[in-house]
Short mmCIF file of C-alpha atoms (C1' of nucleotides) in Angstrom, two decimals:
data_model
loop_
_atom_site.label_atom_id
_atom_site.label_comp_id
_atom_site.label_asym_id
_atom_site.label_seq_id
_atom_site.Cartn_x
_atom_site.Cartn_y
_atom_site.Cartn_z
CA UNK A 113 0.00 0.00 0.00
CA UNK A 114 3.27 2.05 0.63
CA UNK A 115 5.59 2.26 -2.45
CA UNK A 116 4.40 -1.27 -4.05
CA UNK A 117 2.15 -0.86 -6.55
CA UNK A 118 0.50 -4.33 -6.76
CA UNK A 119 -0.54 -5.10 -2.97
CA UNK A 120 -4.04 -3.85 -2.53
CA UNK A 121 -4.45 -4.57 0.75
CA UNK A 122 -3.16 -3.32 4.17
CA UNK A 123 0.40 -4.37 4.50
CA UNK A 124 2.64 -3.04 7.13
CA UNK A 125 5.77 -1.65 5.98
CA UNK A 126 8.45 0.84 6.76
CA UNK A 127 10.99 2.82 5.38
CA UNK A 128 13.58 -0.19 5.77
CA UNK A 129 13.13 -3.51 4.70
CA UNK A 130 13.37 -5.49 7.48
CA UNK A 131 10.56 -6.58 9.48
CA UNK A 132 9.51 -4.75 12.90
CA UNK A 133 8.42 -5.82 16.18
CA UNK A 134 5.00 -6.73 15.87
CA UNK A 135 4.30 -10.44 15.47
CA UNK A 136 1.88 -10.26 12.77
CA UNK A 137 1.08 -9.79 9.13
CA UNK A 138 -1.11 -11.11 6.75
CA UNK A 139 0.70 -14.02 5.78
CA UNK A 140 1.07 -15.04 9.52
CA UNK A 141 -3.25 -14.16 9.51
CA UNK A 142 -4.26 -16.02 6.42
CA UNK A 143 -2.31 -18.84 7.00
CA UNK A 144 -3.82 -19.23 11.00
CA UNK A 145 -6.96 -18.73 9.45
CA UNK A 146 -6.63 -21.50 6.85
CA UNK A 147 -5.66 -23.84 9.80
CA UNK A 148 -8.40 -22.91 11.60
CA UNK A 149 -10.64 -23.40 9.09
CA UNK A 150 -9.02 -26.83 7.71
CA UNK A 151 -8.93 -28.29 11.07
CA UNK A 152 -12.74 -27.37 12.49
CA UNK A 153 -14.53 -25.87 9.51
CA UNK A 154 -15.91 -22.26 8.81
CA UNK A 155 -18.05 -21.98 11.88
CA UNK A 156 -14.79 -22.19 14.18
CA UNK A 157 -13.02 -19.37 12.52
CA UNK A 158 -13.58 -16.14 14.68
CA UNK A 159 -12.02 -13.20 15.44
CA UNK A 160 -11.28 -14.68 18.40
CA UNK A 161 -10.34 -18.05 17.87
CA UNK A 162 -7.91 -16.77 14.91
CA UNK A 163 -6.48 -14.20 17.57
CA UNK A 164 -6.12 -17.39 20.30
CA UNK A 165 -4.47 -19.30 17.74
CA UNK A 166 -1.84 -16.28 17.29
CA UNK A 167 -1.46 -15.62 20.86
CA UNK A 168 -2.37 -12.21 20.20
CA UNK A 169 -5.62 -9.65 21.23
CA UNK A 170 -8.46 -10.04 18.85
CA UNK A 171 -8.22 -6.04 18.33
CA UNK A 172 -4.44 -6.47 16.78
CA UNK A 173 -6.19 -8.32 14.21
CA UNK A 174 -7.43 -4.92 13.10
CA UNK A 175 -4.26 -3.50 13.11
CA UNK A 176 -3.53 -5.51 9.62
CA UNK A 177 -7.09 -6.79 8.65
CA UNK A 178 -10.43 -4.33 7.40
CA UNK A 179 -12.52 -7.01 8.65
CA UNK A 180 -13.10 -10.85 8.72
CA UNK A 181 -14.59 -10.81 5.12
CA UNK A 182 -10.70 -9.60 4.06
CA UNK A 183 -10.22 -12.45 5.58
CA UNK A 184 -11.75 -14.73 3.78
CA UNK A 185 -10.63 -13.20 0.83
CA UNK A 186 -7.36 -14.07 1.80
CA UNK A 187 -7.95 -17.19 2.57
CA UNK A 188 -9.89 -17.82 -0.91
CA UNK A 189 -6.74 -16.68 -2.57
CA UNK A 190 -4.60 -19.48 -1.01
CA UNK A 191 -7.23 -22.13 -1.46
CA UNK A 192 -7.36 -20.82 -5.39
CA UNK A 193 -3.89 -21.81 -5.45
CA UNK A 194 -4.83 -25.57 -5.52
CA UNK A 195 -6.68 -25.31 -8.57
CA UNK A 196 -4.45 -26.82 -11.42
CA UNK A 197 -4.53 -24.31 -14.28
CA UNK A 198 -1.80 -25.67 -15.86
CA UNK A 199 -3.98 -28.15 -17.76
CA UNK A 200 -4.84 -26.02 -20.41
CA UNK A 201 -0.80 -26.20 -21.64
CA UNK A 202 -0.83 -29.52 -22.49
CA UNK A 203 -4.28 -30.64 -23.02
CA UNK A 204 -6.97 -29.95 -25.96
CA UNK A 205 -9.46 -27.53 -24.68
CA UNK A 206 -11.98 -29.96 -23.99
CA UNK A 207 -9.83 -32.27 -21.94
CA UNK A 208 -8.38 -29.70 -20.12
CA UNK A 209 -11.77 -28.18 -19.18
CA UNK A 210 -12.61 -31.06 -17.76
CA UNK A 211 -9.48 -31.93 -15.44
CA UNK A 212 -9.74 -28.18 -14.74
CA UNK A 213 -13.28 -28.69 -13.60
CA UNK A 214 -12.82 -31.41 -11.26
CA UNK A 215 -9.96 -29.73 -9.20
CA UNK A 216 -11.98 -26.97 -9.06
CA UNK A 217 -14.92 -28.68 -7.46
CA UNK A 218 -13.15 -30.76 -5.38
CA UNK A 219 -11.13 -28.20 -3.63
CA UNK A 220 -13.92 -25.83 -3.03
CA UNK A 221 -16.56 -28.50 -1.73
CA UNK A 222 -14.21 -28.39 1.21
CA UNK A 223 -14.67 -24.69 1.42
CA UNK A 224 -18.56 -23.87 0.75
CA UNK A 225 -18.40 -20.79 2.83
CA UNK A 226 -16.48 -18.88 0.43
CA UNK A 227 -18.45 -19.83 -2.76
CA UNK A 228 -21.44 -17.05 -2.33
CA UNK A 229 -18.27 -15.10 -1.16
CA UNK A 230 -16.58 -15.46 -4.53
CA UNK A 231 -19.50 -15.38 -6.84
CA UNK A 232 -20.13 -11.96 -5.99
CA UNK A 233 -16.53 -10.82 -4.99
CA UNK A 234 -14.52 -8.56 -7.93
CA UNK A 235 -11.75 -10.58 -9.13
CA UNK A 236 -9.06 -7.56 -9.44
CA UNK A 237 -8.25 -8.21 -5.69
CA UNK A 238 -7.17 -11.59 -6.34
CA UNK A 239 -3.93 -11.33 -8.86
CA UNK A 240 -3.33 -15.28 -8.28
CA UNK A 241 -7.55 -15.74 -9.70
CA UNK A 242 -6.38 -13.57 -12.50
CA UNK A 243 -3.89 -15.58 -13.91
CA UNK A 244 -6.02 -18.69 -13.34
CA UNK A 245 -8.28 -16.81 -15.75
CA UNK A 246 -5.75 -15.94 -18.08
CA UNK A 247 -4.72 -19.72 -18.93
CA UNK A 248 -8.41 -20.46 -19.28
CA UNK A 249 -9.06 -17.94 -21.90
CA UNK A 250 -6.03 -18.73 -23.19
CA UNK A 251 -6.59 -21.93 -23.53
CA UNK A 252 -10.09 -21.12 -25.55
CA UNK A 253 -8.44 -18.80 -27.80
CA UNK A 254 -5.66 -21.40 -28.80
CA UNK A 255 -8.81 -23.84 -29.55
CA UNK A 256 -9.67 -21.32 -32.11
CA UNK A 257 -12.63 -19.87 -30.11
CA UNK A 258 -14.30 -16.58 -30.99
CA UNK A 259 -13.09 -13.74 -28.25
CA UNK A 260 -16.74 -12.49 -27.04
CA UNK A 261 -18.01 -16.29 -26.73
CA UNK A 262 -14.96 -16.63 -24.36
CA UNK A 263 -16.50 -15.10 -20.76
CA UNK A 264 -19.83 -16.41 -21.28
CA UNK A 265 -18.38 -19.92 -21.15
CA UNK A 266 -16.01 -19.84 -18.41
CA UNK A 267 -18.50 -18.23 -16.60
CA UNK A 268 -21.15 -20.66 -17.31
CA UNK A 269 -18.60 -23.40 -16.06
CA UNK A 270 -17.77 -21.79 -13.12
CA UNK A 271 -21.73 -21.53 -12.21
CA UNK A 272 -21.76 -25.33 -12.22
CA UNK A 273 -18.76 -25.92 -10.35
CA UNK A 274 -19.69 -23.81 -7.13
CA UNK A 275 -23.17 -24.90 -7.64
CA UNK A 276 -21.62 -28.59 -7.68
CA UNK A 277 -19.42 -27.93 -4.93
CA UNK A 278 -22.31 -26.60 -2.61
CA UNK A 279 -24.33 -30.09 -3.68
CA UNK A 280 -20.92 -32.23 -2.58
CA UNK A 281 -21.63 -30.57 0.65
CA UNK A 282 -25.43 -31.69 0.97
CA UNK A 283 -26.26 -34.87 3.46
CA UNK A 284 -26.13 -38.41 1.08
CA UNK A 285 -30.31 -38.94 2.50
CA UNK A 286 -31.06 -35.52 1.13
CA UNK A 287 -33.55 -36.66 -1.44
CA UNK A 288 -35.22 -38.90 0.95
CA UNK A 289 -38.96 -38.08 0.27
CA UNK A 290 -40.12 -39.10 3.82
CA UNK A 291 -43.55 -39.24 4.77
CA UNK A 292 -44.05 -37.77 1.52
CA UNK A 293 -43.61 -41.39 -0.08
CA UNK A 294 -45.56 -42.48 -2.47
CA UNK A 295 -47.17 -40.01 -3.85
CA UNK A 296 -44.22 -39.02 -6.57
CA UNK A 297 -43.48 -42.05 -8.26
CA UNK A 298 -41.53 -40.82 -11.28
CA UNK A 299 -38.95 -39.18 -8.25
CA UNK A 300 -39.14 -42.12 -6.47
CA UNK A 301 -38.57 -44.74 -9.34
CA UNK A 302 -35.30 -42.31 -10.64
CA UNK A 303 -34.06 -42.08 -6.92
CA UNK A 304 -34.28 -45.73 -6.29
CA UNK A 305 -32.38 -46.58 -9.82
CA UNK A 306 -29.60 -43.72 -9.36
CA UNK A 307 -29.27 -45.54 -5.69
CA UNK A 308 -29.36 -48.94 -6.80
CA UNK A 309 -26.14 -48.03 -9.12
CA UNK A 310 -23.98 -47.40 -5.79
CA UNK A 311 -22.69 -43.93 -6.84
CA UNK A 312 -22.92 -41.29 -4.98
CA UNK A 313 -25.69 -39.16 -6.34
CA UNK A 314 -23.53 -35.74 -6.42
CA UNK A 315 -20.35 -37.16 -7.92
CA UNK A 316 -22.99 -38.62 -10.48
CA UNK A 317 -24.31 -35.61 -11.01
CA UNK A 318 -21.11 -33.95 -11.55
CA UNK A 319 -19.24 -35.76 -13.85
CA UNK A 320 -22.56 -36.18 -16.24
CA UNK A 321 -23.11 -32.57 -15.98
CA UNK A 322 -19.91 -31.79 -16.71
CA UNK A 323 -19.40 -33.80 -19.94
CA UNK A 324 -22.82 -32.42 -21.02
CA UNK A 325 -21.55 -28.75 -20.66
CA UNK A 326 -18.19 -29.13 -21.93
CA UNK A 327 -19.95 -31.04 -24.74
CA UNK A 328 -22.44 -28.85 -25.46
CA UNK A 329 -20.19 -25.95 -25.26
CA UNK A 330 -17.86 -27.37 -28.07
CA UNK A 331 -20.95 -27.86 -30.58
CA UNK A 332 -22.04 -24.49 -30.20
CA UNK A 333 -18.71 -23.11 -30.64
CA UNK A 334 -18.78 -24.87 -33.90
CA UNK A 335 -22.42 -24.07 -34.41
CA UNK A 336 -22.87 -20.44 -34.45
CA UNK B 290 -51.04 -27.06 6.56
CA UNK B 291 -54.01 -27.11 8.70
CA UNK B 292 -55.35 -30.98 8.80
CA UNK B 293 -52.91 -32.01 6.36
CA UNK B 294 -51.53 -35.20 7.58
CA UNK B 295 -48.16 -34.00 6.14
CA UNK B 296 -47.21 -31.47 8.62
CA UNK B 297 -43.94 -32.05 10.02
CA UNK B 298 -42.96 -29.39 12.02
CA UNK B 299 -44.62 -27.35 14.88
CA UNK B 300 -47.72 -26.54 14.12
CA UNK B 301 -49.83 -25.48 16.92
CA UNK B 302 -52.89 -27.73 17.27
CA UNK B 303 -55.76 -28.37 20.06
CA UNK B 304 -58.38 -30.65 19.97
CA UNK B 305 -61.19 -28.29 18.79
CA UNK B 306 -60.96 -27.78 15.04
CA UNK B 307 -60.88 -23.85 15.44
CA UNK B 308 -57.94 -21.90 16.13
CA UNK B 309 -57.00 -19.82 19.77
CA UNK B 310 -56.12 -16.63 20.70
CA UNK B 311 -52.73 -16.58 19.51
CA UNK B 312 -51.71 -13.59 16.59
CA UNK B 313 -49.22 -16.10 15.19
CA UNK B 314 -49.17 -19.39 13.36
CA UNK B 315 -46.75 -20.46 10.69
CA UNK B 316 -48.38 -19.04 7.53
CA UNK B 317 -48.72 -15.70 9.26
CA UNK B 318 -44.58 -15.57 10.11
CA UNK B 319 -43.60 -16.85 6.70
CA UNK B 320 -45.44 -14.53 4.77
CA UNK B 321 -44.35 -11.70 7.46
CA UNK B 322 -40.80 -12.65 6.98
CA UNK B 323 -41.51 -13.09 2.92
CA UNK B 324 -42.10 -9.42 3.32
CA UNK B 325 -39.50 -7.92 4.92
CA UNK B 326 -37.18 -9.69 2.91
CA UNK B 327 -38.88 -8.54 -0.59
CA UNK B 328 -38.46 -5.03 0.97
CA UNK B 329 -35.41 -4.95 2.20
CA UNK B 330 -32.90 -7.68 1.76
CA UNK B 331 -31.81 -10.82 4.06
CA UNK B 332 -30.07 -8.59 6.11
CA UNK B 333 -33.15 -6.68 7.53
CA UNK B 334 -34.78 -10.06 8.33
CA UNK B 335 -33.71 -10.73 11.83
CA UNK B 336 -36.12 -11.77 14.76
CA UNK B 337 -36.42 -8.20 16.21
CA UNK B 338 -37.60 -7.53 12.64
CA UNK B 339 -40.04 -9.60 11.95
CA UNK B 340 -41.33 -9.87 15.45
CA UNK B 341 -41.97 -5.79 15.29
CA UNK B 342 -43.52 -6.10 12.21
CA UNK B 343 -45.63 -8.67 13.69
CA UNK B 344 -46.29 -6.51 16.71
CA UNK B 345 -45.44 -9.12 18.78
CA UNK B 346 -42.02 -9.50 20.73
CA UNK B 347 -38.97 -11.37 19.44
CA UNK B 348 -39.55 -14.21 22.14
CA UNK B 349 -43.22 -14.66 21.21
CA UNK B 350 -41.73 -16.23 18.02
CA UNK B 351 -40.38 -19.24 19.34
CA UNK B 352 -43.56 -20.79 20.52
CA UNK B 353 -43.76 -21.74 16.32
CA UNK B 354 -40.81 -21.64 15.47
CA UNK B 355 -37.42 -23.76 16.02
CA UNK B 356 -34.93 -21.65 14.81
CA UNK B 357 -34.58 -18.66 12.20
CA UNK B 358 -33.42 -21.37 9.79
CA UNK B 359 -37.01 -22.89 9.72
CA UNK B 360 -37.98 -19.44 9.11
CA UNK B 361 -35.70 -19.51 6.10
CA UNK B 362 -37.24 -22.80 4.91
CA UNK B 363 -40.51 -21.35 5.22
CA UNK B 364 -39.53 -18.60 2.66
CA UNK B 365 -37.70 -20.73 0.67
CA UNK B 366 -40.71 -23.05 0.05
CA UNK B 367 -43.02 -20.13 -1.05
CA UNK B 368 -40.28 -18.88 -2.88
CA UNK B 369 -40.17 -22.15 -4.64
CA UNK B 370 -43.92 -22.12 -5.66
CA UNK B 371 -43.03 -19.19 -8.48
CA UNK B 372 -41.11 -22.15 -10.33
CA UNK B 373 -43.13 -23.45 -13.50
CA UNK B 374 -43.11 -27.01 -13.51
CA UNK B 375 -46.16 -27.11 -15.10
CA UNK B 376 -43.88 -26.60 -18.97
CA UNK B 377 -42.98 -29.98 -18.42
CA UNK B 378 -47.06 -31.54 -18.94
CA UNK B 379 -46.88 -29.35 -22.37
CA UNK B 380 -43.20 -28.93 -23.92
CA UNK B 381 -40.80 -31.50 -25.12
CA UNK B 382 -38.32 -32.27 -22.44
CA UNK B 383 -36.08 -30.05 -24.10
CA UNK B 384 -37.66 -27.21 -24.07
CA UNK B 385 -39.34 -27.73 -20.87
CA UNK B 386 -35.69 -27.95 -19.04
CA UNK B 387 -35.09 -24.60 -20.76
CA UNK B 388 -38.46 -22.96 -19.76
CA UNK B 389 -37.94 -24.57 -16.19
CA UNK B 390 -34.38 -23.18 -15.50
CA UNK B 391 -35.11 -19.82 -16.66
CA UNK B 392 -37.92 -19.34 -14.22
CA UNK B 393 -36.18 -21.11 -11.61
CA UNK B 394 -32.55 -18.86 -11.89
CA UNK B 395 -34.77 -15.89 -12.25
CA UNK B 396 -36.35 -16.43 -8.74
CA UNK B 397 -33.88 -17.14 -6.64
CA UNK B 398 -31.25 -14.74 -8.40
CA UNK B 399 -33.67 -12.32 -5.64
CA UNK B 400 -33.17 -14.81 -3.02
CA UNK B 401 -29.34 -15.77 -2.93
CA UNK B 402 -28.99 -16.27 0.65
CA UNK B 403 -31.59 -19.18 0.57
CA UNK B 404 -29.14 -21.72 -2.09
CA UNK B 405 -26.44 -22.17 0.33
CA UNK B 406 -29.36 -23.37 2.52
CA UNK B 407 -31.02 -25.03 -0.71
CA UNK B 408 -28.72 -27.02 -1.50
CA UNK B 409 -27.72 -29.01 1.83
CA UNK B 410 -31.24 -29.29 2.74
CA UNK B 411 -33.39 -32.54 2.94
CA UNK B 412 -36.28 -31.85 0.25
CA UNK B 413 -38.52 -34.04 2.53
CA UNK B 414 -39.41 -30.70 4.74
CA UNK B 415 -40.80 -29.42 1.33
CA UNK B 416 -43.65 -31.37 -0.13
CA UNK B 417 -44.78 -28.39 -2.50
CA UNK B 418 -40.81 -29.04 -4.10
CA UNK B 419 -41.03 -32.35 -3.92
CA UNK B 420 -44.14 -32.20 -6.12
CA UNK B 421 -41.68 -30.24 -8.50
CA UNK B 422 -39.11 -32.96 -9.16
CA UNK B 423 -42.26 -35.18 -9.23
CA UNK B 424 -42.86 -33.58 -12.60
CA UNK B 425 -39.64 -33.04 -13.66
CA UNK B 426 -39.16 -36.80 -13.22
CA UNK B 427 -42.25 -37.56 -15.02
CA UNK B 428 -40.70 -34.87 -17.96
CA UNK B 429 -37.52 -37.07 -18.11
CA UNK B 430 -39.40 -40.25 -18.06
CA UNK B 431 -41.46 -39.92 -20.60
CA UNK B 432 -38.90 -38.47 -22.95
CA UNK B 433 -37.62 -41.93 -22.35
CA UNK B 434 -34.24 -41.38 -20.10
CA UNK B 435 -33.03 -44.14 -18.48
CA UNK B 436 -34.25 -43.99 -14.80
CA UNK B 437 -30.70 -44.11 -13.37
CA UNK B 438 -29.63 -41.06 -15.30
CA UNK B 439 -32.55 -38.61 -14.49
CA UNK B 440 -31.18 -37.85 -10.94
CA UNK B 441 -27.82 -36.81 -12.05
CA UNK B 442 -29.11 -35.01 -14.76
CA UNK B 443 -31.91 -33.22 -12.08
CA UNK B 444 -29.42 -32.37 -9.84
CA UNK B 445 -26.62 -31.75 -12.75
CA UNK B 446 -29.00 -28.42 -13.62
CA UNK B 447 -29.79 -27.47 -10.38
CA UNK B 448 -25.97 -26.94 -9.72
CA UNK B 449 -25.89 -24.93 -12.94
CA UNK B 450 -29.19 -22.69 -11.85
CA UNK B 451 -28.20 -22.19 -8.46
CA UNK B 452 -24.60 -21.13 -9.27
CA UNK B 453 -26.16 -19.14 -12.02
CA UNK B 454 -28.34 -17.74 -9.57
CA UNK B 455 -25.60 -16.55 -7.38
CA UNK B 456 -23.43 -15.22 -10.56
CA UNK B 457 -26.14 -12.92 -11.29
CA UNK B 458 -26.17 -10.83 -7.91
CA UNK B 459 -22.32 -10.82 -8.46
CA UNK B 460 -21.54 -6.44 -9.55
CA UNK B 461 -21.24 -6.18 -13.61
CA UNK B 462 -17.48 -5.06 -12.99
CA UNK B 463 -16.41 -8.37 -11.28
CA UNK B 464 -14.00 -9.09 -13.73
CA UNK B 465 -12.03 -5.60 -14.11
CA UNK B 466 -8.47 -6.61 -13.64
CA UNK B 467 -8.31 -2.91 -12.27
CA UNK B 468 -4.40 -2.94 -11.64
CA UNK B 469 -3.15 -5.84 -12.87
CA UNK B 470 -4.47 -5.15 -16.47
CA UNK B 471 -1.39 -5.82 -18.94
CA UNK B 472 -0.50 -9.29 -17.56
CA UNK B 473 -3.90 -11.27 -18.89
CA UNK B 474 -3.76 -10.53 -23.00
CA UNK B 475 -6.14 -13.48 -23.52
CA UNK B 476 -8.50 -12.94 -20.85
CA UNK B 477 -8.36 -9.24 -21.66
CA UNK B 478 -9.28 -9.72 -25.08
CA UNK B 479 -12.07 -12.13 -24.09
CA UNK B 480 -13.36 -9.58 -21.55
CA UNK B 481 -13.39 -6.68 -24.51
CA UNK B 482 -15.03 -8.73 -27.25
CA UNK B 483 -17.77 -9.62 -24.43
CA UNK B 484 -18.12 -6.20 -23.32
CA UNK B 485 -18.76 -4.98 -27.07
CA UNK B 486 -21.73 -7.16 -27.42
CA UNK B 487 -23.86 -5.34 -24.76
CA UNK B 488 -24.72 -8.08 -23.06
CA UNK B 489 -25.33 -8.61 -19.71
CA UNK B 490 -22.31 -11.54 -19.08
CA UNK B 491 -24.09 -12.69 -16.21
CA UNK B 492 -27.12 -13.53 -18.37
CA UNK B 493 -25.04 -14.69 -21.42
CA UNK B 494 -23.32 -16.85 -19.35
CA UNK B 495 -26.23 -18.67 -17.71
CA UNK B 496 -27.90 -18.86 -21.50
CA UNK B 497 -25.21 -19.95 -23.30
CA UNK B 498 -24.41 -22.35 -20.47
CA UNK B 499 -28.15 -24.15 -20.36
CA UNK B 500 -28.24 -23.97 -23.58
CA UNK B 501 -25.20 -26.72 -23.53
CA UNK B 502 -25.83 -28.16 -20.63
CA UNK B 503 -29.08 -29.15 -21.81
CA UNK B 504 -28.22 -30.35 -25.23
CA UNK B 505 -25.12 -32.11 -24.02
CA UNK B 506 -27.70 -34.24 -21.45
CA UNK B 507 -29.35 -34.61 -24.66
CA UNK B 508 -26.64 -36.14 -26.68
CA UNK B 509 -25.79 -38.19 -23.95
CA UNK B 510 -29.26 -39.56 -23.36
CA UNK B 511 -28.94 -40.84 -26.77
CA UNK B 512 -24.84 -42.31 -26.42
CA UNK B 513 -25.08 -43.90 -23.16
"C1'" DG C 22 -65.84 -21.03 38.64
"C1'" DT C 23 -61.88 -23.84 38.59
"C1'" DT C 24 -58.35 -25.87 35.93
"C1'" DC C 25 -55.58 -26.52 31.99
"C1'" DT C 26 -52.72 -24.86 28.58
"C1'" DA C 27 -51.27 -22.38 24.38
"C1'" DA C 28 -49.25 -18.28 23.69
"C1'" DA C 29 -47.10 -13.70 24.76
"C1'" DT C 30 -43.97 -11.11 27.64
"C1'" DG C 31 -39.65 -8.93 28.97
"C1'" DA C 32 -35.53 -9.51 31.04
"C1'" DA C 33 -31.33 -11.90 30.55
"C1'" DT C 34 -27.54 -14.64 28.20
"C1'" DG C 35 -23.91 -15.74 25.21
"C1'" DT C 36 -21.56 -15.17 20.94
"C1'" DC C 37 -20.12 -12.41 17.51
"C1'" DG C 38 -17.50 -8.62 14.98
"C1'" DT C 39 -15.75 -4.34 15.74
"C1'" DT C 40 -14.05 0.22 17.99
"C1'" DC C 41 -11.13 3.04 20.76
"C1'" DA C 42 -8.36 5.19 24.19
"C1'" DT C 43 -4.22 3.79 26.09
"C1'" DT C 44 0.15 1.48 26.57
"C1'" DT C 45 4.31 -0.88 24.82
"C1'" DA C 46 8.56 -1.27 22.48
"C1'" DC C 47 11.26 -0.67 18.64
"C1'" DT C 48 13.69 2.83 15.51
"C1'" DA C 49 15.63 7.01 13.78
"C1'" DG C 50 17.49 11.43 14.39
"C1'" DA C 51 19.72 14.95 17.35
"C1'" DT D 147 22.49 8.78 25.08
"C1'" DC D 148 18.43 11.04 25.09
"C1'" DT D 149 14.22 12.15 22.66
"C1'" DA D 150 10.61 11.84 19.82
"C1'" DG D 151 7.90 9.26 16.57
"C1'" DT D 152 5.18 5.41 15.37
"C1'" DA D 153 3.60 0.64 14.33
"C1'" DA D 154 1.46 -2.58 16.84
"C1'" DA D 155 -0.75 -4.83 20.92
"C1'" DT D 156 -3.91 -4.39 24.78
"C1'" DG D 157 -8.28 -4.73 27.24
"C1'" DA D 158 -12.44 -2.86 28.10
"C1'" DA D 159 -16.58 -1.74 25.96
"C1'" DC D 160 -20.37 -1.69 22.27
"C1'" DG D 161 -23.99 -2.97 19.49
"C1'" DA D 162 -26.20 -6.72 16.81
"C1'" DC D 163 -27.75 -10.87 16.95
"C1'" DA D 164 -30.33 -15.36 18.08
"C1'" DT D 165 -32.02 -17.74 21.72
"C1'" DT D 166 -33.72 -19.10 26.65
"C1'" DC D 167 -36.59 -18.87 30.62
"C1'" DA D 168 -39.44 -17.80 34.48
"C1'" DT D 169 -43.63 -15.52 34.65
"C1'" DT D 170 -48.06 -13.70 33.21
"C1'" DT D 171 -52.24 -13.64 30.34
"C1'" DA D 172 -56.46 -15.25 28.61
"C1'" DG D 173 -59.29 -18.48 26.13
"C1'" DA D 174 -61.52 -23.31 26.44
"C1'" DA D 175 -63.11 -27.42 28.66
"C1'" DC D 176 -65.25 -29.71 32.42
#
DNA sequence: GTTCTAAATGAATGTCGTTCATTTACTAGA
DNA sequence: TCTAGTAAATGAACGACATTCATTTAGAAC
């Protein structure tokens, strides 16, 4: 925030270059936080806790965070990390999509909390999300793609993959009709075949999904 | 909700068919709380809230209710009624998947904070949606999918509407690279191109992406 | 009219995130 | 070496919340 011109956010810095007394900084906060996080889950992550698990005052939190939603932030940036971009160098487009995809989910069904966090939250504070972005689109444009057909599709993908991640999340009974029985066969009769295959229903659901998109999304880019 | 032998949560009840004294029963709150959040948002739905605009106080509340989460179910079930499932009895299955997900992202793009809760909840605390994928499984059925496949493929585009739904509260700007502009060519280009068409990328996204979604489940219908 | 009970009350609790005046301790300049 | 200056930590306090509970209120049933 000083004299760098890419970090954004509040970093503490002086004239010299060496560190100074205090014990934190944001690396020291996000990482804590990830921990947190990793080892009890979202609802365990307060100000509090995170300032326990530094040894610190929850109020010197504030000293290098806005808020707990920076937070968040910073820990979506490090989970972001885990999502394997580099796909799109060696495989077609279609493949790559694909492998892209299922990191993608997989990493962020662990994290649910963040999804209506990211959906909404601009990308230009993430530089790390950026260049994720950049090797996706670059990856369309080297499959020959036209440029303002691009967004719509990566978007589109990314819909389904935090909308599949949330679903990972759901409880395995959570189409059990209940006392409702019986009076939806149709549901009932599909519910009973998908179980009878032994697959868990969301995994199902995501890899069948995701073939139909990435499908369907190479025919229309050779349709229109 | 009265007789109903479907019922499952508190409902207050006496032997009498007639009801008490009491202001409140549970149609009363959820429409209350339906309100409030049409008017102002999630955030001004809190039990002070709702209980003033009931004229009633805050504790008064819990006599039928569990939790503010059932309150949230409440909403989301009435919120669910403005689906059209009825496309399905008239349109090819096609077209009825389109019809369907349009109405459904449209709705709860206004009601965000309900899909986190959506989509980890047990549908058996929601007969009215349960009568939706009733006919959504009949739609499936009688285009002739195999039974196995149509809960995937349910549960494939619910992913893609509710992560649609949530893309389209995100700010139209989400994707300015702000500083880091320069370092992306690809995605920069991609972001122009889209920008030039004057379309909303949130809703070209979510159109271009059911468009292959659906005929991808389509395709695969027939391959499989 | 007595009893039973659903329902409303209001005070209180505990958990949060967050603020702020104050102190602490390191660093730079005189 | 003394003297600011300042980043950073402290701890008490605040304001929202959701939720609980002992108590009161007022119909209904017998």
């Amino acid at each position: 925030m000083k004299q760098e011109p890419a970090s954004s956010t509040a970093a503490p810095r002086r004239r010299a270059g060496r560190p100074r007394s205090g014990v934190l900084d944001r690396e020291l906060i996000a990482r804590a936080a990830l921990k947190l996080v990793v080892e009890g889950g979202y609802s365990t992550l307060t100000m509090s806790a995170l300032a326990k698990s530094l040894s610190v005052s929850p109020s010197a939190l504030y000293n290098h965070v806005e808020s707990k939603q920076e937070i968040m932030q910073w820990i979506q940036e490090i989970v972001m990390d885990g999502v394997d971009s580099t796909v799109f160098e060696t495989l077609s487009l279609d493949e790559a999509l694909t492998a892209w995809a299922v990191t993608y989910r997989d990493i962020f069904a662990g994290h649910a909390p963040l999804i209506p966090l990211i959906a909404v939250l601009p990308v230009s504070g993430s530089p790390r999300t950026l260049e994720m972005y950049e090797k996706v689109a670059a990856g369309f444009t080297r499959a020959g793609w036209r440029q303002e057909d691009i967004i719509p599709a990566i978007v589109a993908l990314e819909s389904f993959i935090f909308g599949s991640a949330l679903d990972a999340t759901a409880p395995l009974d959570i189409f059990d009709p209940g006392e409702n029985a019986g009076s939806i066969p149709n549901f009932e009769g599909a519910l009973e075949a998908q179980r009878a295959t032994g697959r868990n229903s969301a995994d199902a659901a995501f890899h069948a999904g995701l073939r139909a998109i990435v499908n369907g999304l190479m025919a229309t880019s050779r349709t229109t």
